[in-house]
Coordinates of C-alpha atoms and ligand atoms in Angstrom, one line a residue:
M1 CA -14.7 52.0 -22.1
N2 CA -17.0 55.0 -22.3
R3 CA -18.2 57.1 -19.4
K4 CA -21.6 55.3 -19.2
M5 CA -19.9 51.9 -18.9
I6 CA -17.6 53.1 -16.2
L7 CA -20.5 54.5 -14.2
C8 CA -22.4 51.3 -14.6
F9 CA -19.4 49.3 -13.4
V10 CA -18.9 51.5 -10.3
V11 CA -22.6 51.2 -9.4
M12 CA -22.5 47.4 -9.7
C13 CA -19.4 47.2 -7.4
L14 CA -21.1 49.4 -4.8
L15 CA -24.2 47.3 -5.0
A16 CA -22.2 44.0 -4.5
F17 CA -20.2 45.5 -1.6
S18 CA -23.4 46.7 0.2
L19 CA -25.1 43.3 -0.3
Q20 CA -22.0 41.6 1.1
I21 CA -22.2 43.9 4.2
A22 CA -25.9 43.3 4.6
F23 CA -25.5 39.6 4.5
A24 CA -22.6 39.7 6.8
A25 CA -24.6 41.8 9.3
E26 CA -27.6 39.5 8.9
A27 CA -25.6 36.2 9.2
P28 CA -26.6 35.0 12.7
N29 CA -23.8 34.0 15.0
K30 CA -24.5 30.2 15.1
L31 CA -22.2 29.6 18.1
P32 CA -23.9 28.2 21.2
N33 CA -24.3 30.5 24.2
I34 CA -22.5 28.9 27.2
K35 CA -22.4 30.3 30.7
I36 CA -19.3 29.4 32.8
L37 CA -20.0 29.3 36.5
A38 CA -16.8 29.4 38.5
T39 CA -16.4 27.9 42.0
G40 CA -12.6 27.8 42.5
G41 CA -10.3 24.8 42.7
T42 CA -6.9 24.0 41.0
I43 CA -8.3 25.0 37.6
A44 CA -8.3 28.5 39.2
G45 CA -5.0 27.9 41.0
A46 CA -1.6 29.4 40.7
G47 CA 1.9 28.2 41.7
V48 CA 5.2 30.1 42.3
T49 CA 7.0 28.5 39.4
S50 CA 6.1 26.7 36.1
T51 CA 7.0 23.4 37.7
T52 CA 4.9 23.8 40.9
T53 CA 2.3 21.1 40.7
V54 CA 2.0 20.6 44.5
G55 CA 2.0 23.3 47.1
Y56 CA 0.3 25.8 44.8
T57 CA -2.7 28.0 45.8
A58 CA -6.1 26.9 44.6
A59 CA -9.0 29.2 43.9
V60 CA -7.2 32.5 43.1
T61 CA -7.9 33.1 39.3
P62 CA -11.2 34.8 38.7
V63 CA -13.6 33.5 36.0
G64 CA -12.9 36.4 33.7
K65 CA -9.2 35.5 33.6
L66 CA -10.0 31.8 33.2
I67 CA -11.9 32.8 30.0
S68 CA -9.3 35.3 28.7
N69 CA -6.6 32.7 29.3
V70 CA -8.2 30.5 26.6
P71 CA -9.0 32.9 23.6
E72 CA -9.9 29.8 21.6
L73 CA -13.1 29.6 23.5
A74 CA -14.5 32.4 21.3
K75 CA -14.2 30.2 18.2
V76 CA -16.5 27.5 19.7
A77 CA -19.1 29.4 21.8
N78 CA -20.3 32.8 23.0
V79 CA -19.1 32.5 26.6
S80 CA -19.8 34.6 29.6
G81 CA -18.8 33.9 33.2
E82 CA -20.1 34.3 36.8
Q83 CA -18.2 33.8 40.0
V84 CA -20.4 31.6 42.3
S85 CA -17.6 31.0 44.8
Q86 CA -13.8 31.0 45.0
I87 CA -12.9 28.0 47.2
A88 CA -10.8 24.9 47.1
S89 CA -13.5 22.3 46.8
E90 CA -12.5 20.4 50.0
S91 CA -14.3 23.3 51.6
M92 CA -17.5 23.0 49.5
T93 CA -20.7 23.7 51.5
M94 CA -24.3 22.6 51.2
E95 CA -25.2 26.3 51.0
I96 CA -23.0 26.8 47.9
W97 CA -24.6 23.6 46.4
L98 CA -28.1 25.0 46.8
Q99 CA -27.1 28.4 45.5
L100 CA -25.3 26.8 42.5
A101 CA -28.3 24.5 41.7
K102 CA -30.8 27.3 41.8
R103 CA -28.6 29.5 39.6
V104 CA -28.1 26.6 37.1
N105 CA -31.9 26.0 36.9
Q106 CA -32.6 29.8 36.5
L107 CA -30.0 30.1 33.7
L108 CA -31.1 26.9 31.8
A109 CA -34.7 28.2 31.8
Q110 CA -33.5 31.1 29.6
D111 CA -33.7 30.7 25.8
D112 CA -30.4 32.5 25.4
V113 CA -28.5 29.9 27.4
D114 CA -27.6 26.7 25.5
G115 CA -25.5 25.0 28.2
I116 CA -23.5 25.5 31.4
V117 CA -19.9 24.7 32.4
I118 CA -19.0 24.7 36.0
T119 CA -15.3 25.1 36.9
H120 CA -14.6 23.3 40.2
G121 CA -12.0 21.8 42.4
T122 CA -11.4 18.1 41.8
D123 CA -11.6 17.0 45.5
T124 CA -15.4 17.1 45.7
L125 CA -16.2 17.6 42.0
E126 CA -17.8 14.1 41.8
E127 CA -20.2 15.1 44.7
T128 CA -21.3 18.4 43.2
A129 CA -21.8 16.6 39.8
Y130 CA -24.0 14.0 41.3
F131 CA -26.0 16.5 43.4
L132 CA -26.7 18.5 40.3
D133 CA -27.4 15.4 38.3
L134 CA -30.3 14.8 40.7
V135 CA -31.7 18.4 41.0
V136 CA -31.1 20.2 37.6
K137 CA -34.4 20.6 35.8
S138 CA -33.3 20.8 32.2
E139 CA -32.0 18.5 29.5
K140 CA -29.5 21.1 28.3
P141 CA -25.9 20.1 28.9
V142 CA -24.3 20.8 32.3
V143 CA -20.5 20.0 32.4
L144 CA -18.3 20.1 35.4
V145 CA -14.6 20.7 34.7
G146 CA -11.5 20.9 36.9
S147 CA -7.8 20.3 36.6
M148 CA -5.0 18.5 38.4
R149 CA -2.3 21.1 37.7
P150 CA -2.6 24.9 38.3
G151 CA -2.8 27.2 35.3
T152 CA 0.8 28.4 35.9
A153 CA 2.3 24.9 35.5
M154 CA 4.1 23.5 32.5
S155 CA 1.6 21.2 30.7
A156 CA -1.3 22.6 32.7
D157 CA -4.4 20.5 32.0
G158 CA -7.0 23.2 32.9
P159 CA -7.1 25.3 29.7
L160 CA -7.7 22.3 27.3
N161 CA -10.2 20.7 29.8
L162 CA -12.1 24.0 29.9
Y163 CA -12.0 24.4 26.1
R164 CA -13.4 20.9 25.7
A165 CA -16.0 21.3 28.4
V166 CA -17.3 24.4 26.6
I167 CA -17.5 22.4 23.3
L168 CA -19.3 19.6 25.1
A169 CA -21.8 22.0 26.7
G170 CA -22.6 23.4 23.3
T171 CA -22.9 19.9 21.6
K172 CA -26.5 18.9 20.8
E173 CA -25.7 15.2 21.4
A174 CA -24.7 16.0 25.0
A175 CA -28.3 17.1 25.8
G176 CA -30.3 14.6 28.0
K177 CA -27.2 12.7 29.2
G178 CA -27.4 14.0 32.8
V179 CA -24.7 16.1 34.4
M180 CA -21.3 15.3 33.0
V181 CA -17.6 15.6 34.0
M182 CA -15.0 16.6 31.5
L183 CA -11.3 16.1 32.3
N184 CA -8.4 14.4 30.4
D185 CA -10.1 13.8 27.1
T186 CA -12.8 11.8 28.9
I187 CA -16.6 12.4 29.3
N188 CA -17.9 10.8 32.5
A189 CA -21.4 10.7 34.0
G190 CA -21.8 12.6 37.3
R191 CA -23.4 9.6 38.9
E192 CA -20.5 7.1 38.4
V193 CA -17.4 9.3 38.1
T194 CA -15.0 9.3 41.1
K195 CA -11.6 10.7 41.8
T196 CA -9.3 7.6 42.0
I197 CA -5.7 8.9 42.2
T198 CA -4.5 11.7 44.4
D199 CA -2.2 13.5 41.9
R200 CA -2.6 12.4 38.3
V201 CA -4.4 14.0 35.4
D202 CA -6.2 10.6 34.6
T203 CA -7.7 10.5 38.2
F204 CA -11.4 10.6 37.2
Q205 CA -12.7 7.2 36.4
A206 CA -16.0 5.4 36.5
P207 CA -15.0 2.0 37.9
I208 CA -16.6 -1.1 36.2
I209 CA -19.3 1.1 34.4
G210 CA -16.9 3.2 32.3
A211 CA -17.0 6.6 30.7
L212 CA -19.9 8.0 28.6
G213 CA -17.5 8.9 25.8
V214 CA -14.2 10.6 24.9
F215 CA -12.8 13.5 22.9
T216 CA -10.9 13.0 19.7
G217 CA -9.5 16.4 18.8
D218 CA -12.3 18.9 19.2
Q219 CA -14.9 16.2 18.7
P220 CA -16.9 14.6 21.5
V221 CA -17.7 11.0 20.8
F222 CA -20.4 9.2 22.9
Y223 CA -20.6 5.4 23.4
R224 CA -23.3 5.1 26.1
K225 CA -25.7 7.0 28.3
S226 CA -26.7 6.3 31.9
L227 CA -29.9 4.2 32.4
R228 CA -30.5 5.8 35.8
K229 CA -33.0 8.6 36.2
N230 CA -31.4 12.1 36.3
T231 CA -32.2 15.8 35.9
T232 CA -35.7 16.2 34.6
E233 CA -36.7 12.6 35.5
T234 CA -36.1 13.0 39.2
E235 CA -38.6 13.7 42.0
F236 CA -36.1 16.1 43.8
D237 CA -36.6 19.9 43.6
V238 CA -34.4 22.4 45.4
T239 CA -36.5 25.5 44.5
N240 CA -37.8 25.9 48.0
L241 CA -35.0 24.2 49.9
K242 CA -33.1 26.4 52.4
S243 CA -30.9 23.6 53.7
L244 CA -30.3 19.8 53.3
P245 CA -30.8 17.2 56.0
R246 CA -27.7 16.3 57.9
V247 CA -26.2 13.0 56.7
D248 CA -22.8 11.8 58.0
I249 CA -20.5 9.1 56.6
V250 CA -19.0 6.6 59.0
Y251 CA -15.9 4.6 57.9
H252 CA -15.6 1.0 59.2
Y253 CA -12.2 -0.6 60.0
A254 CA -10.8 -3.4 62.1
G255 CA -11.4 -2.7 65.8
N256 CA -14.2 -0.1 65.2
A257 CA -16.9 -0.3 67.9
G258 CA -19.2 2.4 66.6
T259 CA -17.9 5.5 68.3
M260 CA -18.4 7.7 65.2
I261 CA -21.9 6.3 64.7
D262 CA -22.8 7.5 68.3
A263 CA -21.1 10.8 67.5
A264 CA -23.2 11.3 64.3
T265 CA -26.4 10.3 66.2
N266 CA -25.6 12.8 69.0
A267 CA -24.8 15.5 66.4
G268 CA -28.3 15.2 65.1
A269 CA -27.7 13.3 61.9
K270 CA -30.9 12.4 60.1
G271 CA -29.1 9.8 58.1
I272 CA -25.9 7.8 58.3
V273 CA -24.0 6.2 55.4
H274 CA -22.0 3.3 56.7
A275 CA -18.8 2.8 54.6
G276 CA -18.5 -0.9 55.4
T277 CA -15.7 -3.3 54.7
G278 CA -16.1 -5.7 51.8
D279 CA -19.6 -5.9 50.5
G280 CA -20.8 -3.3 53.0
S281 CA -20.2 -5.4 56.1
I282 CA -21.0 -4.1 59.6
G283 CA -18.8 -5.3 62.6
K284 CA -20.6 -7.0 65.5
Q285 CA -19.1 -4.4 67.8
E286 CA -20.9 -1.6 65.9
Y287 CA -24.5 -2.9 66.4
P288 CA -25.2 -1.3 69.8
A289 CA -24.4 2.1 68.3
I290 CA -26.4 1.4 65.1
E291 CA -29.4 0.1 67.0
N292 CA -29.3 3.3 69.1
A293 CA -29.2 5.4 65.9
L294 CA -32.2 3.5 64.5
K295 CA -34.0 4.0 67.8
N296 CA -33.4 7.8 67.4
G297 CA -35.0 7.7 63.9
V298 CA -31.7 7.8 62.0
V299 CA -31.9 6.2 58.5
V300 CA -28.9 4.0 57.8
V301 CA -27.6 3.2 54.3
R302 CA -25.0 0.5 53.8
S303 CA -22.2 1.4 51.3
A304 CA -18.7 0.2 51.1
R305 CA -15.2 1.7 51.6
V306 CA -13.8 -0.4 48.7
G307 CA -14.9 2.1 46.1
S308 CA -16.8 0.1 43.5
G309 CA -19.2 -2.8 43.1
I310 CA -22.8 -3.4 44.2
I311 CA -23.9 -3.6 47.9
A312 CA -26.1 -6.7 47.9
R313 CA -29.3 -6.2 49.8
N314 CA -29.6 -8.7 52.7
G315 CA -26.1 -9.9 51.8
E316 CA -23.7 -9.0 54.6
A317 CA -26.4 -7.7 56.9
D318 CA -30.1 -8.4 57.5
D319 CA -31.4 -5.2 55.9
D320 CA -35.1 -6.4 56.2
K321 CA -34.7 -6.9 59.9
Y322 CA -32.9 -3.6 60.7
G323 CA -34.5 -1.4 58.0
F324 CA -31.1 -0.7 56.4
I325 CA -30.9 0.5 52.8
A326 CA -28.4 -1.0 50.4
S327 CA -26.6 1.7 48.3
D328 CA -26.6 -0.2 45.0
N329 CA -23.3 0.7 43.4
L330 CA -23.0 4.2 44.9
N331 CA -19.9 4.9 46.9
P332 CA -20.3 6.5 50.4
Q333 CA -20.0 10.1 49.2
K334 CA -22.5 9.6 46.4
A335 CA -24.9 7.6 48.7
R336 CA -24.8 10.5 51.1
I337 CA -26.1 12.9 48.4
L338 CA -29.0 10.6 47.4
L339 CA -29.9 10.0 51.0
M340 CA -29.9 13.7 51.8
L341 CA -32.3 14.4 48.9
A342 CA -34.4 11.3 49.7
L343 CA -34.8 12.6 53.3
T344 CA -36.3 15.9 51.9
K345 CA -39.1 13.6 50.6
T346 CA -39.5 10.8 53.1
T347 CA -38.1 8.7 56.0
D348 CA -39.8 5.5 54.7
V349 CA -36.9 3.1 54.2
K350 CA -38.8 1.1 51.5
E351 CA -39.3 4.3 49.5
I352 CA -35.7 5.3 50.0
Q353 CA -34.5 1.8 48.9
R354 CA -36.6 2.3 45.7
M355 CA -34.8 5.6 45.1
F356 CA -31.4 3.9 45.4
W357 CA -32.5 1.5 42.7
E358 CA -33.9 4.2 40.4
Y359 CA -31.3 7.0 40.6
Ligands
DAS1 N1 -7.8 21.2 46.6 C1 -8.3 20.8 45.4 C2 -9.7 21.2 45.1 O1 -10.0 22.5 45.1 C3 -7.5 21.3 44.2 C4 -8.1 20.7 43.0 O2 -7.6 19.6 42.6 O3 -8.9 21.3 42.3 O4 -10.6 20.4 45.0

């Protein structure tokens, strides 16, 4: 090969190499941008040994460590984290809810945020999920994730739950499905999901209604979406809210004569959710306390302690006569959330009943 041909070959190689570099530099990173907002919980917990699954300390691992503990996240999304709080979720407050909701809405309004994952304790995860389901003002995916074992435990469920939550938050099909909960291979709706077992990884269920979908490997598969209004479809807006109206839940049981209803009324509750027996039944002995609450302007919602099923309006109580609201199929802790938000708009019981049938 003469000198000219060699020179030509070298120039061609250099050209090919520089084009390759140029294309590589140009190739946009097609991964979704996912923000992880950490609030605490077992998913951020640590135990003394690898077999400690009770008696560990919740809410000790910071969000940066949660992310670096799962290097696989970088393969499925561009993730960044913020520490909103660091608490076991039995200690969740309305102030943190409002702060979280405002931050979620702020981030989702940004073009460079495609979805949000919120790491959270499992005890009140279903409540935060439903609250956000009613006040987030975006169709972009918002996914709450927790774990039942601390990250230090053998077969910890947190890392895989987090990895899948990030995939879900970056999945186009997940948009417009309301706030979701991702644990144990299952995708649940924030409205219906509830913690059903104190200490097992399959604790989150949606009784009677069922899950939205499941994960098979790294692939989320949806089978349904909630028909109830959520996120951008709701009339609730936290933008200017500094606090939420006080709503207490009162549990009914044999022999109960309404002491806790009086206590809630005297504490200034604006609403009471009655966790009735059976189909939301109220004991005869409770009525003096309930009538006193109504006289003091307290709005009363009838739910049930049994955990699932519809509360029939005018079934076990004369809702029309007393102005009670039937909670539809919302359990007491979910009914409380909707009643709190309803009371930011109205005290009209007919309007509030409408909301329980729409959301
Ligand atoms: N105490 C529980 C909580 O933080 C721990 C957990 O399950 O996340 O909700």
